[in-house]
Coordinates of C-alpha atoms in Angstrom, one line a residue:
M1 CA -4.6 9.1 -16.9
N2 CA -4.5 8.3 -20.6
A3 CA -1.6 7.1 -22.6
L4 CA -0.9 9.7 -25.3
W5 CA 0.8 7.3 -27.6
K6 CA 0.8 3.6 -28.0
G7 CA 1.3 1.0 -30.7
A8 CA 2.6 -2.4 -31.6
I9 CA 6.0 -3.2 -30.3
P10 CA 8.4 -4.1 -33.1
R11 CA 11.1 -6.7 -32.4
A12 CA 14.2 -5.3 -30.8
R13 CA 12.9 -1.8 -30.7
W14 CA 11.9 0.3 -27.8
L15 CA 8.5 1.8 -27.4
S16 CA 7.9 5.0 -25.4
M17 CA 4.5 5.9 -24.0
V18 CA 3.9 9.2 -22.1
A19 CA 1.0 9.5 -19.8
I20 CA 0.0 12.6 -17.8
T21 CA -2.1 13.5 -14.9
L22 CA -2.8 17.2 -14.5
T23 CA -4.1 18.5 -11.2
V24 CA -4.6 22.0 -12.7
G25 CA -5.3 22.5 -16.4
V26 CA -5.1 20.2 -19.4
G27 CA -2.5 19.4 -21.9
S28 CA -1.3 17.1 -24.7
A29 CA 2.2 15.8 -25.6
S30 CA 1.4 13.7 -28.6
A31 CA 2.4 16.2 -31.3
S32 CA 4.7 18.6 -29.5
P33 CA 8.5 18.4 -28.9
F34 CA 7.7 19.7 -25.4
L35 CA 5.3 18.4 -22.8
G36 CA 4.5 21.9 -21.7
V37 CA 5.7 21.5 -18.1
K38 CA 9.1 21.5 -16.4
W39 CA 10.5 21.2 -12.9
S40 CA 10.8 24.3 -10.8
S41 CA 14.1 23.2 -9.3
R42 CA 17.3 22.8 -11.2
T43 CA 17.9 19.5 -9.2
V44 CA 15.6 16.6 -9.9
T45 CA 16.0 13.6 -7.6
Y46 CA 15.3 10.0 -8.7
F47 CA 15.0 6.7 -6.8
D48 CA 16.3 3.7 -8.7
A49 CA 14.0 0.7 -7.9
T50 CA 15.4 -1.4 -10.8
N51 CA 18.1 -4.0 -11.1
R52 CA 19.7 -1.9 -13.8
H53 CA 21.6 0.6 -11.7
S54 CA 24.5 1.1 -14.0
A55 CA 22.3 1.8 -17.0
V56 CA 20.0 4.2 -15.0
A57 CA 23.1 6.0 -13.7
E58 CA 24.5 6.4 -17.2
A59 CA 21.2 7.7 -18.6
A60 CA 21.2 10.3 -15.9
A61 CA 24.8 11.2 -16.5
R62 CA 24.1 11.6 -20.2
W63 CA 21.7 14.4 -19.4
N64 CA 23.9 15.9 -16.7
G65 CA 26.7 16.1 -19.2
S66 CA 24.7 17.6 -22.0
G67 CA 25.1 21.3 -20.9
V68 CA 21.5 21.7 -19.8
N69 CA 21.1 23.6 -16.5
V70 CA 19.4 20.9 -14.6
R71 CA 20.7 17.8 -12.8
L72 CA 19.3 14.3 -12.2
V73 CA 20.6 13.2 -8.8
R74 CA 20.0 9.8 -7.3
T75 CA 18.5 9.6 -3.8
T76 CA 18.1 6.7 -1.4
S77 CA 14.6 7.9 -0.3
R78 CA 11.8 6.6 -2.5
R79 CA 9.3 8.7 -0.5
R80 CA 11.2 12.0 -1.1
A81 CA 12.3 11.3 -4.7
N82 CA 10.9 13.5 -7.5
V83 CA 11.1 10.5 -9.8
V84 CA 10.8 6.8 -9.2
V85 CA 12.4 4.5 -11.8
S86 CA 11.1 0.9 -11.9
A87 CA 11.5 -2.2 -14.1
S88 CA 9.1 -4.9 -15.3
R89 CA 9.3 -8.0 -17.5
S90 CA 5.6 -8.0 -18.3
I91 CA 6.4 -6.8 -21.8
S92 CA 9.3 -8.7 -23.3
A93 CA 10.4 -6.1 -25.9
C94 CA 13.8 -4.6 -25.0
G95 CA 13.5 -1.0 -23.7
A96 CA 9.8 -0.6 -24.0
G97 CA 8.9 2.2 -21.5
V98 CA 6.3 4.5 -20.1
T99 CA 6.7 7.8 -18.2
D100 CA 3.8 9.3 -16.3
Y101 CA 3.8 12.4 -14.2
T102 CA 1.7 14.7 -12.1
A103 CA 1.8 18.4 -12.8
A104 CA 0.2 21.5 -11.3
N105 CA 0.3 25.1 -12.6
G106 CA 2.6 24.2 -15.4
R107 CA 5.2 22.6 -13.1
M108 CA 6.2 19.0 -12.6
R109 CA 5.3 17.6 -9.2
H110 CA 6.2 13.9 -9.5
A111 CA 7.1 11.4 -12.2
N112 CA 7.3 7.6 -12.6
V113 CA 9.4 5.8 -15.2
L114 CA 8.6 2.1 -15.9
I115 CA 11.0 0.3 -18.2
Y116 CA 10.2 -3.1 -19.6
G117 CA 12.1 -6.0 -21.1
G118 CA 14.0 -9.0 -19.9
R119 CA 17.6 -9.8 -21.0
C120 CA 18.2 -6.5 -22.9
S121 CA 21.7 -5.3 -23.9
R122 CA 23.1 -2.6 -21.7
E123 CA 23.2 -0.3 -24.7
N124 CA 19.4 -0.8 -25.3
Q125 CA 18.8 -0.1 -21.6
V126 CA 20.8 3.1 -21.7
F127 CA 19.1 4.4 -24.8
A128 CA 15.6 3.7 -23.5
L129 CA 16.3 5.1 -20.0
T130 CA 17.9 8.3 -21.5
H131 CA 14.8 8.7 -23.7
E132 CA 12.4 8.3 -20.7
F133 CA 14.5 10.8 -18.6
G134 CA 14.0 13.2 -21.6
H135 CA 10.2 12.9 -20.9
V136 CA 10.9 13.4 -17.2
L137 CA 12.6 16.7 -18.0
G138 CA 9.7 17.9 -20.1
L139 CA 10.5 16.8 -23.7
G140 CA 7.8 15.3 -25.9
H141 CA 8.3 13.2 -29.0
E142 CA 10.2 14.4 -32.1
T143 CA 8.5 13.2 -35.2
T144 CA 10.5 14.7 -38.1
R145 CA 14.2 14.7 -37.3
C146 CA 16.7 12.2 -36.0
S147 CA 16.4 12.4 -32.2
L148 CA 16.7 10.5 -29.0
M149 CA 13.1 11.6 -28.5
N150 CA 11.8 9.9 -31.7
R151 CA 8.6 7.9 -30.9
S152 CA 10.5 4.6 -31.1
G153 CA 14.0 3.3 -31.6
S154 CA 16.7 1.1 -30.2
D155 CA 20.4 1.2 -29.4
R156 CA 20.8 1.7 -33.2
G157 CA 19.1 5.1 -32.9
G158 CA 15.6 6.7 -33.1
D159 CA 13.3 5.7 -35.9
R160 CA 14.2 9.0 -37.8
C161 CA 17.9 8.4 -37.6
P162 CA 20.1 6.8 -40.3
M163 CA 20.8 3.1 -39.6
P164 CA 24.3 2.3 -38.5
P165 CA 26.7 0.9 -41.0
S166 CA 26.8 -2.5 -39.4
S167 CA 25.3 -4.6 -36.6
S168 CA 28.6 -4.4 -34.7
V169 CA 28.0 -0.7 -33.7
W170 CA 25.5 1.2 -31.7
R171 CA 24.4 4.8 -31.6
C172 CA 26.5 5.7 -28.6
R173 CA 25.9 9.4 -29.1
V174 CA 22.5 8.8 -27.6
I175 CA 21.5 12.5 -27.0
E176 CA 21.4 14.4 -30.3
Q177 CA 22.1 18.1 -30.6
I178 CA 18.4 18.8 -31.1
D179 CA 17.5 17.1 -27.8
A180 CA 20.0 19.1 -25.8
Q181 CA 19.0 22.3 -27.5
R182 CA 15.4 21.8 -26.6
A183 CA 16.2 21.0 -23.0
V184 CA 18.2 24.2 -22.9
R185 CA 15.2 26.1 -24.0
L186 CA 13.4 24.8 -20.9
Y187 CA 16.1 25.1 -18.3
G188 CA 18.9 27.3 -19.7
G189 CA 22.5 26.4 -20.1
R190 CA 24.5 25.8 -23.3
A191 CA 24.1 22.6 -25.2
K192 CA 27.5 20.9 -25.6
P193 CA 28.6 19.8 -29.1
V194 CA 27.8 16.1 -29.7
R195 CA 30.5 13.7 -30.8
R196 CA 31.0 13.8 -34.6
N197 CA 30.8 10.1 -35.1
P198 CA 27.5 8.9 -33.6
F199 CA 28.5 5.2 -33.5
C200 CA 30.7 3.1 -31.3
P201 CA 31.6 -0.6 -31.4
V202 CA 29.2 -2.9 -29.5
P203 CA 31.3 -4.2 -26.5
A204 CA 32.1 -7.8 -26.6
R205 CA 30.0 -9.9 -24.2
S206 CA 31.4 -12.7 -22.1
S207 CA 29.6 -16.0 -22.6

């Protein structure tokens, strides 16, 4: 199992790494907007083994509300889950993450998402987890246009997105139109229009 992309972790940016194990055939996700595999079922179950349940649930809800004809559904059975989401503090950068999966005959069989970082903002967590769920659904990295699936980013957007007008807002749109459209190409459905203003005020934090 080889990481298809890795690099230095910039401060306050998330880093996404995709790894793949193929039981039949070979493939590469490094330069493609698609991983080349998808789930056979329109329901993908996930087990949340993190302490970030609210952020994980919102990341799943973002994809479920995008118009794509596939649903991420939480299950209480780790053994039976299609996807296991875990967290680690072994890398301190907020939202650094890795997704690895097993595939056979062009279809996903199982996936693991590992999200890193310690005291990250909920916005960073949502952005990184939604990105990793994008990999789970079969999306690769987007290298040319503003996208949730850019190789790196933060709650301020992917590295190909315009910077927000101030540090008091975050890119709450999260899933861009290009991301939903590509997922629709895999699973069908109709991509819902994204909100016109991509930014929202960062919620005030209690001290």
